[in-house]
Amino acid sequence: MPVMREIVAVDIGGTHARFAIATVDEGRVIELGEATTLKCSEHASLALAWEAFSRQIGRALPREAGIAVACPVTGDILKMTNNPWIIQPTQLSSRLGLDNFNLVNDFGAVAHAVAQLDASQMQHLCGPEIDLPTEGAITIVGPGTGLGAACLLRRSNKYFVMETEGGHLDFPPLDELEDRILHVLRRRFRRVSAERIVSGPGLTNLYEVIAEIQGLPVTLTDNRALWTKALEGSDTMASAALERFCLSLGAVSGDLALAHGARGVVIGGGLGLRLANSLAHSGFAERFVAKGRFENMMSEMPVKIIMHPQPGLYGAAAAYAEAHS
């Protein structure tokens, strides 16, 4: 018989690792404790960050863990796309003192969160203002240090999560300015993926390329400051980069929904919450539905923003609970 128990929930991204104690029971998350956020650059390994979390909360950690990582969960060695940590699944039990653990891709974790969270945790963005479908596929996509994507399939009161690397699809230019942006970025990168545009660092790429095209100086060289100015609307060129960012996120989200055969879309990621207001007042919706002969179908699809403050952590715990129910 399943019993209510504590586990460690871990969400390892490109920049930060987040930890919390979660309570799970019968395949679901009952409670997620307060999150502790550590910078990956300040800890040489997951094991050292794990010990730092234990010290911060002043207690021994449970011997079960749900761990989300920002990379494909395959092979004997996991190397994250935007993080120098190396994770060897076969050594996690001994290094972290675990009896049981579950590994899931970071956006696979967000898909588990979408599957288990209440509809009240979803804010309407565009399309019909209805709940996410209880049957069929839901695309989950969102920018953070990279661009994450996953697919959630609901069938007969059960759900299945398909982890993907959809953020690494080719960037799709859709107007003359984006043709020029792609041309400039091809000089920097061997291949220009959607992630080069639609991600935290992607805003810097857009800002610098727009400055080059306009013949204007680059005055914001720090990515964090650039995001602050862009979201405030206090810098004209930063605002232009953010508008182009929102357009591209709309286009990529629509492409992924088509590829997944989705009936709903959820925007997540480390920047999802911060972008909520900007996306609602941008060209996101127009780009999302602009799929030629499928425009009517796209316009009937609800698009939400996940409002839970820690969807990756919640999802890591949910994935563990579902796997060990």
Coordinates of C-alpha atoms in Angstrom, one line a residue:
M1 CA 0.0 0.0 0.0
P2 CA 1.4 3.5 -0.9
V3 CA 2.1 5.6 2.2
M4 CA 2.5 9.4 2.5
R5 CA 6.2 10.2 2.6
E6 CA 8.7 12.9 2.2
I7 CA 11.0 13.2 -0.8
V8 CA 13.6 15.7 -2.0
A9 CA 12.4 17.6 -5.1
V10 CA 15.2 18.9 -7.3
D11 CA 15.1 21.1 -10.4
I12 CA 18.4 21.6 -12.1
G13 CA 18.5 24.2 -14.8
G14 CA 21.2 25.9 -16.8
T15 CA 21.8 28.6 -14.2
H16 CA 20.2 27.5 -10.9
A17 CA 19.4 24.3 -9.0
R18 CA 16.3 24.5 -6.9
F19 CA 15.6 22.2 -3.9
A20 CA 12.6 21.5 -1.7
I21 CA 11.1 18.9 0.5
A22 CA 7.9 17.5 -0.9
T23 CA 5.2 15.2 0.5
V24 CA 3.7 12.7 -1.9
D25 CA 1.0 10.0 -1.6
E26 CA -0.8 7.7 -4.0
G27 CA 0.9 9.1 -7.1
R28 CA 0.3 12.8 -6.4
V29 CA 2.0 15.7 -4.7
I30 CA 0.3 16.6 -1.4
E31 CA 2.6 19.5 -0.4
L32 CA 5.7 21.2 -1.8
G33 CA 7.8 22.9 0.8
E34 CA 9.7 26.2 0.5
A35 CA 12.2 26.3 -2.3
T36 CA 15.9 26.9 -1.9
T37 CA 17.7 28.2 -5.0
L38 CA 21.4 27.7 -5.4
K39 CA 23.6 29.0 -8.3
C40 CA 25.1 26.1 -10.1
S41 CA 28.3 28.2 -10.8
E42 CA 28.9 28.4 -7.0
H43 CA 28.8 24.6 -6.5
A44 CA 31.1 22.2 -8.4
S45 CA 28.7 19.3 -8.5
L46 CA 25.1 18.2 -7.7
A47 CA 26.5 16.4 -4.6
L48 CA 28.0 19.6 -3.2
A49 CA 24.8 21.5 -3.8
W50 CA 22.8 18.7 -2.2
E51 CA 24.9 19.0 0.9
A52 CA 24.6 22.8 0.9
F53 CA 20.8 22.5 0.8
S54 CA 20.9 20.1 3.7
R55 CA 23.0 22.6 5.7
Q56 CA 20.7 25.5 4.8
I57 CA 17.5 23.7 6.1
G58 CA 19.4 22.2 9.1
R59 CA 18.2 18.6 8.7
A60 CA 19.1 15.3 7.1
L61 CA 17.5 14.8 3.8
P62 CA 15.0 12.1 2.9
R63 CA 16.3 9.0 1.1
E64 CA 14.0 9.4 -1.9
A65 CA 14.2 12.1 -4.6
G66 CA 12.6 13.3 -7.8
I67 CA 15.2 15.1 -9.9
A68 CA 14.6 17.2 -13.0
V69 CA 17.6 18.0 -15.3
A70 CA 17.9 20.3 -18.2
C71 CA 19.1 17.7 -20.7
P72 CA 17.9 14.4 -22.3
V73 CA 17.7 11.7 -19.6
T74 CA 19.6 9.0 -21.6
G75 CA 22.9 7.2 -21.3
D76 CA 25.4 6.7 -18.5
I77 CA 26.5 10.3 -18.3
L78 CA 24.1 13.3 -18.4
K79 CA 25.7 16.5 -19.5
M80 CA 23.4 19.5 -19.4
T81 CA 23.2 21.8 -22.4
N82 CA 23.8 25.1 -20.5
N83 CA 25.3 23.8 -17.2
P84 CA 28.8 22.4 -16.5
W85 CA 27.6 19.7 -14.0
I86 CA 28.1 16.0 -15.0
I87 CA 25.5 13.6 -13.6
Q88 CA 26.0 9.9 -13.6
P89 CA 22.7 8.2 -12.8
T90 CA 24.3 4.9 -11.6
Q91 CA 26.2 6.8 -8.9
L92 CA 23.4 9.0 -7.6
S93 CA 22.2 6.6 -4.9
S94 CA 25.7 6.3 -3.3
R95 CA 26.7 10.0 -3.7
L96 CA 23.4 11.4 -2.4
G97 CA 22.5 8.7 0.0
L98 CA 19.3 7.6 -1.8
D99 CA 17.3 4.5 -1.6
N100 CA 15.0 5.5 -4.6
F101 CA 15.1 8.3 -7.1
N102 CA 13.5 9.3 -10.4
L103 CA 15.2 11.3 -13.1
V104 CA 13.1 13.4 -15.6
N105 CA 13.9 16.0 -18.2
D106 CA 13.2 19.5 -16.9
F107 CA 10.3 20.1 -19.2
G108 CA 9.1 16.6 -18.7
A109 CA 8.8 17.7 -15.1
V110 CA 6.8 20.8 -16.1
A111 CA 4.5 18.5 -18.1
H112 CA 3.9 16.4 -14.9
A113 CA 3.1 19.7 -13.1
V114 CA 0.6 20.6 -15.7
A115 CA -1.0 17.1 -15.4
Q116 CA -1.4 17.4 -11.6
L117 CA -2.0 21.1 -10.8
D118 CA -5.4 22.6 -10.5
A119 CA -6.8 24.7 -13.4
S120 CA -6.6 27.7 -11.1
Q121 CA -2.8 27.6 -11.5
M122 CA -3.3 28.3 -15.3
Q123 CA -3.7 31.9 -16.5
H124 CA -5.4 32.4 -19.8
L125 CA -3.2 33.9 -22.6
C126 CA -5.0 33.5 -25.9
G127 CA -7.5 31.4 -27.8
P128 CA -10.8 30.3 -26.3
E129 CA -11.0 31.0 -22.5
I130 CA -11.7 27.3 -21.6
D131 CA -9.8 24.8 -19.4
L132 CA -7.1 22.6 -20.9
P133 CA -8.4 19.4 -22.6
T134 CA -8.9 16.3 -20.4
E135 CA -8.3 14.2 -23.5
G136 CA -5.6 14.5 -26.1
A137 CA -2.2 16.2 -26.3
I138 CA -1.0 19.4 -24.6
T139 CA 2.2 21.1 -25.7
I140 CA 4.3 22.6 -22.9
V141 CA 7.0 25.1 -24.0
G142 CA 8.9 27.9 -22.3
P143 CA 12.1 30.0 -22.3
G144 CA 14.6 30.0 -19.5
T145 CA 18.4 29.6 -19.8
G146 CA 17.4 27.5 -22.9
L147 CA 14.1 26.7 -24.6
G148 CA 12.3 23.7 -23.1
A149 CA 9.5 21.7 -24.7
A150 CA 7.5 18.6 -23.8
C151 CA 4.2 16.9 -24.7
L152 CA 1.5 15.8 -22.2
L153 CA -1.0 13.2 -23.4
R154 CA -4.2 12.6 -21.5
R155 CA -6.2 9.4 -22.1
S156 CA -9.0 7.9 -20.0
N157 CA -8.1 9.6 -16.7
K158 CA -4.4 8.7 -17.1
Y159 CA -1.6 10.8 -18.4
F160 CA 1.7 10.2 -20.2
V161 CA 4.6 12.6 -20.6
M162 CA 6.8 12.7 -23.7
E163 CA 10.1 14.5 -23.1
T164 CA 11.4 16.4 -26.2
E165 CA 14.2 18.7 -27.3
G166 CA 11.8 20.8 -29.4
G167 CA 13.6 24.0 -28.4
H168 CA 16.5 23.0 -30.7
L169 CA 14.4 23.0 -33.9
D170 CA 15.6 25.5 -36.5
F171 CA 14.6 29.1 -36.0
P172 CA 11.8 30.0 -38.4
P173 CA 12.1 33.5 -39.9
L174 CA 8.7 34.8 -40.9
D175 CA 9.4 38.3 -42.2
E176 CA 12.2 40.4 -43.7
L177 CA 13.6 41.6 -40.4
E178 CA 13.8 38.0 -39.2
D179 CA 15.6 37.0 -42.4
R180 CA 18.2 39.6 -41.6
I181 CA 18.4 38.5 -38.0
L182 CA 19.0 34.9 -39.2
H183 CA 21.6 36.1 -41.6
V184 CA 23.6 37.9 -38.9
L185 CA 23.3 35.1 -36.4
R186 CA 24.6 32.6 -38.9
R187 CA 27.9 34.4 -38.7
R188 CA 28.0 33.6 -34.9
F189 CA 26.6 30.1 -34.7
R190 CA 27.1 27.0 -36.9
R191 CA 23.3 26.5 -36.7
V192 CA 20.6 28.9 -35.5
S193 CA 18.1 27.0 -33.5
A194 CA 14.9 28.5 -32.0
E195 CA 16.7 28.5 -28.6
R196 CA 19.2 31.1 -30.0
I197 CA 16.3 33.5 -30.1
V198 CA 13.7 32.4 -27.6
S199 CA 15.6 32.0 -24.4
G200 CA 17.1 34.2 -21.7
P201 CA 20.4 34.7 -23.7
G202 CA 18.4 34.9 -26.9
L203 CA 17.1 38.4 -25.9
T204 CA 20.8 39.5 -26.0
N205 CA 21.2 38.0 -29.4
L206 CA 18.2 39.9 -30.7
Y207 CA 19.2 43.1 -29.0
E208 CA 22.7 43.0 -30.5
V209 CA 21.5 42.1 -34.0
I210 CA 18.8 44.8 -34.0
A211 CA 21.5 47.3 -32.9
E212 CA 23.7 46.2 -35.8
I213 CA 20.9 46.4 -38.3
Q214 CA 19.9 49.9 -37.0
G215 CA 23.5 51.1 -36.9
L216 CA 23.2 51.9 -33.2
P217 CA 25.6 51.3 -30.3
V218 CA 25.0 48.4 -27.8
T219 CA 24.6 50.1 -24.4
L220 CA 23.2 47.2 -22.4
T221 CA 25.9 44.5 -22.1
D222 CA 24.5 42.6 -19.1
N223 CA 21.7 40.1 -19.8
R224 CA 20.0 40.6 -16.5
A225 CA 19.9 44.4 -17.0
L226 CA 18.7 44.0 -20.5
W227 CA 15.7 41.9 -19.4
T228 CA 14.9 44.4 -16.7
K229 CA 14.9 47.3 -19.2
A230 CA 12.9 45.3 -21.7
L231 CA 10.2 44.3 -19.3
E232 CA 10.0 47.8 -17.9
G233 CA 9.8 49.3 -21.4
S234 CA 12.4 51.9 -20.4
D235 CA 14.8 51.3 -23.3
T236 CA 13.5 51.5 -26.9
M237 CA 15.9 49.0 -28.4
A238 CA 15.4 46.5 -25.5
S239 CA 11.7 46.8 -26.0
A240 CA 12.0 46.1 -29.7
A241 CA 14.1 43.0 -28.9
L242 CA 11.4 41.8 -26.5
E243 CA 8.6 42.3 -29.0
R244 CA 10.5 40.3 -31.5
F245 CA 11.1 37.7 -28.8
C246 CA 7.4 37.4 -28.1
L247 CA 6.6 37.1 -31.8
S248 CA 9.1 34.3 -32.2
L249 CA 7.8 32.5 -29.1
G250 CA 4.3 32.6 -30.6
A251 CA 5.6 31.2 -33.9
V252 CA 7.6 28.4 -32.2
S253 CA 4.8 27.5 -29.8
G254 CA 2.4 27.1 -32.7
D255 CA 4.8 25.0 -34.7
L256 CA 5.3 22.6 -31.7
A257 CA 1.5 22.4 -31.2
L258 CA 1.1 21.4 -34.8
A259 CA 3.9 18.8 -34.6
H260 CA 2.4 17.3 -31.4
G261 CA -1.2 17.3 -32.6
A262 CA -2.0 19.4 -29.5
R263 CA -5.4 20.6 -28.4
G264 CA -3.9 23.0 -25.9
V265 CA -0.6 24.8 -25.0
V266 CA 1.0 25.8 -21.8
I267 CA 3.8 28.4 -21.5
G268 CA 6.3 27.6 -18.7
G269 CA 10.0 28.0 -18.3
G270 CA 12.1 30.2 -16.0
L271 CA 10.8 33.3 -17.8
G272 CA 7.2 32.2 -18.2
L273 CA 5.8 34.1 -15.2
R274 CA 7.9 37.2 -15.9
L275 CA 6.6 37.3 -19.4
A276 CA 2.9 37.0 -18.6
N277 CA 2.0 40.6 -19.0
S278 CA 4.3 41.2 -22.0
L279 CA 2.9 38.2 -23.9
A280 CA -0.6 39.3 -23.4
H281 CA 0.1 42.7 -25.0
S282 CA 2.4 41.5 -27.8
G283 CA 2.0 39.8 -31.2
F284 CA 2.3 36.3 -29.6
A285 CA -1.3 35.4 -30.4
E286 CA -1.2 36.5 -34.0
R287 CA 2.0 34.5 -34.7
F288 CA 0.6 31.5 -32.8
V289 CA -2.4 31.1 -35.1
A290 CA -0.7 32.2 -38.3
K291 CA -0.3 28.7 -39.7
G292 CA -1.9 29.1 -43.2
R293 CA -4.6 26.5 -43.8
F294 CA -4.6 25.5 -40.1
E295 CA -5.3 29.0 -38.8
N296 CA -8.9 28.2 -37.8
M297 CA -7.8 25.1 -35.9
M298 CA -5.0 27.1 -34.1
S299 CA -7.5 29.8 -33.1
E300 CA -9.6 27.2 -31.3
M301 CA -6.7 26.1 -29.1
P302 CA -6.5 27.4 -25.5
V303 CA -3.1 28.8 -24.5
K304 CA -2.3 29.2 -20.8
I305 CA 0.6 30.4 -18.7
I306 CA 1.5 28.2 -15.7
M307 CA 1.3 30.4 -12.6
H308 CA 2.8 28.1 -10.0
P309 CA 6.0 29.7 -8.8
Q310 CA 8.0 26.5 -9.0
P311 CA 6.6 24.2 -11.7
G312 CA 9.9 22.4 -12.2
L313 CA 10.2 21.5 -8.6
Y314 CA 6.5 20.5 -8.3
G315 CA 6.8 18.5 -11.5
A316 CA 10.0 16.7 -10.3
A317 CA 8.0 15.6 -7.2
A318 CA 4.9 14.7 -9.3
A319 CA 7.0 12.6 -11.7
Y320 CA 8.5 10.7 -8.7
A321 CA 5.1 10.2 -7.1
E322 CA 3.6 8.9 -10.4
A323 CA 6.5 6.5 -11.0
H324 CA 6.4 5.1 -7.5
S325 CA 2.6 5.0 -6.9

